[in-house]
Coordinates of C-alpha atoms in Angstrom, one line a residue:
Chain A
D1 CA 0.0 0.0 0.0
I2 CA 1.1 3.6 -0.7
V3 CA 1.4 5.5 2.6
M4 CA 0.6 9.2 2.4
T5 CA 2.2 11.4 5.0
Q6 CA 1.1 15.0 5.4
S7 CA 2.8 17.9 7.3
P8 CA 2.2 19.8 9.3
D9 CA -0.7 18.3 11.3
S10 CA -2.1 21.9 11.7
L11 CA -1.1 25.4 10.9
A12 CA -2.5 28.8 11.8
V13 CA -2.1 31.5 9.2
S14 CA -3.2 35.2 9.2
L15 CA -5.9 36.3 6.8
G16 CA -4.4 37.1 3.5
E17 CA -1.2 35.2 4.1
R18 CA 0.1 32.1 2.4
A19 CA -0.7 28.6 3.7
T20 CA 1.5 25.6 2.5
I21 CA 0.6 22.0 3.1
N22 CA 3.0 19.1 2.3
C23 CA 2.2 15.6 1.3
K24 CA 4.7 12.8 0.8
S25 CA 4.0 9.4 -0.7
S26 CA 5.9 6.2 0.2
Q27 CA 6.4 5.5 -3.4
S28 CA 6.2 7.5 -6.6
V29 CA 2.7 8.3 -7.9
F30 CA 4.1 9.5 -11.3
D31 CA 3.3 7.6 -14.4
S32 CA 5.8 8.3 -17.1
S33 CA 3.6 6.8 -19.8
N34 CA 1.3 9.8 -19.6
N35 CA 3.4 12.3 -17.6
K36 CA 0.8 12.5 -14.8
N37 CA 1.0 12.4 -11.1
Y38 CA -1.9 10.5 -9.5
L39 CA -2.5 12.9 -6.6
A40 CA -5.6 14.8 -5.5
W41 CA -6.3 17.3 -2.7
Y42 CA -9.5 17.7 -0.8
Q43 CA -10.9 20.3 1.6
R44 CA -13.2 19.1 4.3
K45 CA -15.2 21.3 6.7
P46 CA -17.0 20.0 9.8
G47 CA -20.2 18.1 9.0
Q48 CA -19.5 18.1 5.3
T49 CA -18.2 15.6 2.8
P50 CA -14.8 16.1 1.2
K51 CA -14.6 18.7 -1.6
L52 CA -12.2 18.0 -4.4
V53 CA -9.8 20.9 -4.8
I54 CA -7.0 19.7 -7.0
Y55 CA -6.4 16.5 -9.2
W56 CA -3.5 15.3 -11.3
A57 CA -1.4 17.1 -8.6
S58 CA -2.0 20.6 -10.1
T59 CA -5.3 20.8 -12.0
R60 CA -7.8 22.9 -10.1
E61 CA -11.3 21.5 -9.9
S62 CA -14.0 23.6 -11.6
G63 CA -15.2 26.4 -9.3
V64 CA -12.2 26.3 -7.0
P65 CA -10.7 29.8 -6.5
D66 CA -7.4 30.4 -8.1
R67 CA -5.7 31.1 -4.8
F68 CA -5.5 27.3 -4.5
S69 CA -2.7 25.7 -6.3
G70 CA -1.0 22.3 -6.3
S71 CA 2.6 21.4 -7.2
G72 CA 5.1 18.6 -7.0
S73 CA 5.9 15.4 -8.7
G74 CA 6.9 11.8 -7.9
T75 CA 6.7 11.5 -4.1
D76 CA 6.5 15.1 -2.8
F77 CA 3.6 17.4 -3.3
T78 CA 2.4 20.8 -2.0
L79 CA -1.0 22.5 -1.7
T80 CA -0.7 26.2 -1.5
I81 CA -3.4 28.7 -0.5
S82 CA -1.9 32.0 -1.7
S83 CA -4.0 34.4 0.3
L84 CA -6.0 32.7 3.1
Q85 CA -9.6 33.6 3.4
A86 CA -11.9 32.9 6.4
E87 CA -13.9 30.3 4.3
D88 CA -10.7 28.3 3.7
V89 CA -10.6 27.1 7.3
A90 CA -10.9 23.3 7.0
V91 CA -8.9 20.1 7.1
Y92 CA -7.1 19.3 3.9
Y93 CA -6.2 15.8 2.7
C94 CA -4.1 14.4 -0.1
Q95 CA -5.1 11.2 -1.8
Q96 CA -3.2 9.0 -4.2
Y97 CA -5.0 7.1 -7.0
Y98 CA -1.9 5.6 -8.6
S99 CA -2.7 2.2 -7.2
T100 CA -5.3 0.4 -5.1
P101 CA -5.9 0.6 -2.3
L102 CA -6.6 4.3 -2.7
T103 CA -5.1 6.0 0.3
F104 CA -5.3 9.4 2.1
G105 CA -3.0 11.4 4.1
G106 CA -3.8 12.1 7.8
G107 CA -5.0 15.6 7.1
T108 CA -3.8 19.1 7.9
K109 CA -6.0 21.5 9.8
V110 CA -5.8 25.1 8.6
E111 CA -6.9 27.8 11.0
I112 CA -6.8 31.6 11.2
K113 CA -4.1 33.1 13.4
Chain B
E1 CA -27.2 18.3 -10.7
V2 CA -25.4 15.2 -9.7
Q3 CA -26.9 13.6 -6.6
L4 CA -25.9 10.5 -4.7
V5 CA -28.1 9.3 -1.9
E6 CA -27.1 6.4 0.3
S7 CA -29.6 4.3 2.3
G8 CA -29.8 1.0 4.1
G9 CA -27.6 1.7 7.2
G10 CA -28.6 0.9 10.7
L11 CA -27.7 -1.2 13.7
V12 CA -26.7 -4.8 13.1
Q13 CA -25.3 -7.6 15.2
P14 CA -21.8 -9.0 14.5
G15 CA -21.8 -11.7 11.9
R16 CA -25.0 -10.5 10.2
S17 CA -25.4 -8.9 6.8
L18 CA -26.5 -5.5 5.5
R19 CA -26.9 -4.1 2.0
L20 CA -26.4 -0.4 1.3
S21 CA -27.8 1.3 -1.7
C22 CA -26.5 4.4 -3.5
T23 CA -29.2 6.0 -5.7
A24 CA -27.7 8.3 -8.3
S25 CA -29.2 11.1 -10.4
G26 CA -28.1 13.9 -12.6
F27 CA -25.7 12.0 -14.8
T28 CA -25.6 8.9 -17.1
F29 CA -25.0 6.3 -14.4
G30 CA -23.7 3.6 -16.7
D31 CA -20.8 5.8 -17.9
Y32 CA -19.1 6.0 -14.5
A33 CA -17.3 3.9 -12.1
M34 CA -18.8 4.0 -8.6
S35 CA -16.8 3.8 -5.3
W36 CA -17.5 3.3 -1.6
F37 CA -15.6 4.9 1.3
R38 CA -16.1 4.7 5.0
Q39 CA -15.1 6.7 8.0
A40 CA -15.1 5.1 11.5
P41 CA -15.7 7.3 14.5
G42 CA -12.5 9.3 15.2
K43 CA -10.7 7.8 12.2
G44 CA -9.8 8.9 8.7
L45 CA -11.4 8.2 5.4
E46 CA -10.9 4.6 4.2
W47 CA -11.5 3.4 0.6
V48 CA -13.7 0.3 0.6
G49 CA -13.8 -0.5 -3.1
F50 CA -15.1 0.3 -6.5
I51 CA -16.9 -1.1 -9.5
K52 CA -16.0 -0.2 -13.0
T53 CA -18.5 0.4 -15.8
R54 CA -19.9 -2.4 -17.9
T55 CA -17.6 -1.3 -20.7
Y56 CA -14.7 -2.2 -18.5
G57 CA -16.3 -5.5 -17.5
G58 CA -18.0 -4.2 -14.3
T59 CA -14.9 -5.4 -12.5
T60 CA -14.5 -4.7 -8.8
E61 CA -11.6 -4.1 -6.4
Y62 CA -11.7 -4.0 -2.6
A63 CA -9.7 -3.0 0.4
A64 CA -8.0 -5.9 2.1
S65 CA -10.0 -5.3 5.2
V66 CA -13.3 -6.1 3.5
N67 CA -12.2 -8.4 0.6
G68 CA -14.2 -11.6 0.7
R69 CA -16.9 -10.1 2.9
F70 CA -18.1 -7.1 1.0
T71 CA -19.4 -7.1 -2.6
I72 CA -20.1 -4.1 -4.8
S73 CA -22.6 -4.4 -7.6
R74 CA -24.5 -2.0 -9.8
D75 CA -27.9 -1.9 -11.6
D76 CA -27.4 0.6 -14.4
S77 CA -31.2 0.4 -15.3
K78 CA -32.0 1.8 -11.9
S79 CA -28.9 4.0 -11.4
I80 CA -28.1 2.3 -8.2
A81 CA -24.9 1.0 -6.7
Y82 CA -24.9 -1.5 -3.9
L83 CA -22.6 -2.5 -1.1
Q84 CA -23.4 -6.0 0.2
M85 CA -21.7 -6.4 3.6
N86 CA -21.6 -9.9 5.0
S87 CA -20.0 -11.3 8.2
L88 CA -20.0 -7.8 9.7
K89 CA -17.5 -7.0 12.5
T90 CA -17.6 -4.4 15.1
E91 CA -14.7 -2.7 13.3
D92 CA -17.0 -2.2 10.3
T93 CA -18.9 0.5 12.3
A94 CA -18.6 3.6 10.2
M95 CA -20.3 6.2 8.1
Y96 CA -20.4 4.8 4.6
Y97 CA -20.2 7.1 1.6
C98 CA -20.7 6.4 -2.1
T99 CA -18.9 8.5 -4.7
R100 CA -18.9 8.8 -8.4
D101 CA -15.8 7.7 -10.3
G102 CA -12.9 5.5 -9.4
R103 CA -9.8 7.8 -9.1
F104 CA -10.6 11.2 -7.6
F105 CA -13.9 12.2 -6.4
S106 CA -16.0 15.3 -7.1
F107 CA -19.3 14.0 -6.0
W108 CA -20.1 12.4 -2.6
G109 CA -23.3 11.2 -1.0
Q110 CA -24.1 12.4 2.5
G111 CA -23.5 8.9 3.9
T112 CA -25.3 6.3 5.8
M113 CA -24.3 5.1 9.3
V114 CA -23.7 1.4 10.0
T115 CA -23.3 0.3 13.6
V116 CA -22.2 -3.2 14.3
S117 CA -22.9 -4.1 17.9
S118 CA -24.5 -6.8 20.0

């Protein structure tokens, strides 16, 4: 199984400042045959189901604000919120879909400082 | 609008069976793989398994923790995906969610709670 490790567990960022979340996979999730990284990011607020934010490591889901961006390749990935807004307070998860079982990171809680 | 509605959850004794349904609307059901996830109290999201489309043979894959006990099926004529859960264990207690697709997931149902307890 591919183990996904996120860091930090939580972070507090001032409104308008940058938030950076890291995700590391235990093995590469890059497929050289199509040049794609099989990595997604989700936002989850209390009492809600996960909301897809990023897929293919860097493709923003329709309707997601452009302050959200994903980067990285192979085993190391980053989700960046360029200018944190109050509505971005949530837990963020990475998920690999390179191989089954599909696996998630443990989550990063983003709060306002 | 894509909608996924799970049903069939409840309280069940260990060793018994339960069948969950996921009724879909707002898209051509037969064109999409369907997946199931669960989240036990205080734990993270766990992938349970998925079923591919009939075009891809309707094949299924499962997490090791449920393989041999759980079966995912689909009825494209009714736009319903099923999760048949047999030989239930207390550790199967969780909220169960269905999702559209088999890789990354834009659409989730609200979940149905399964409690396995004597």
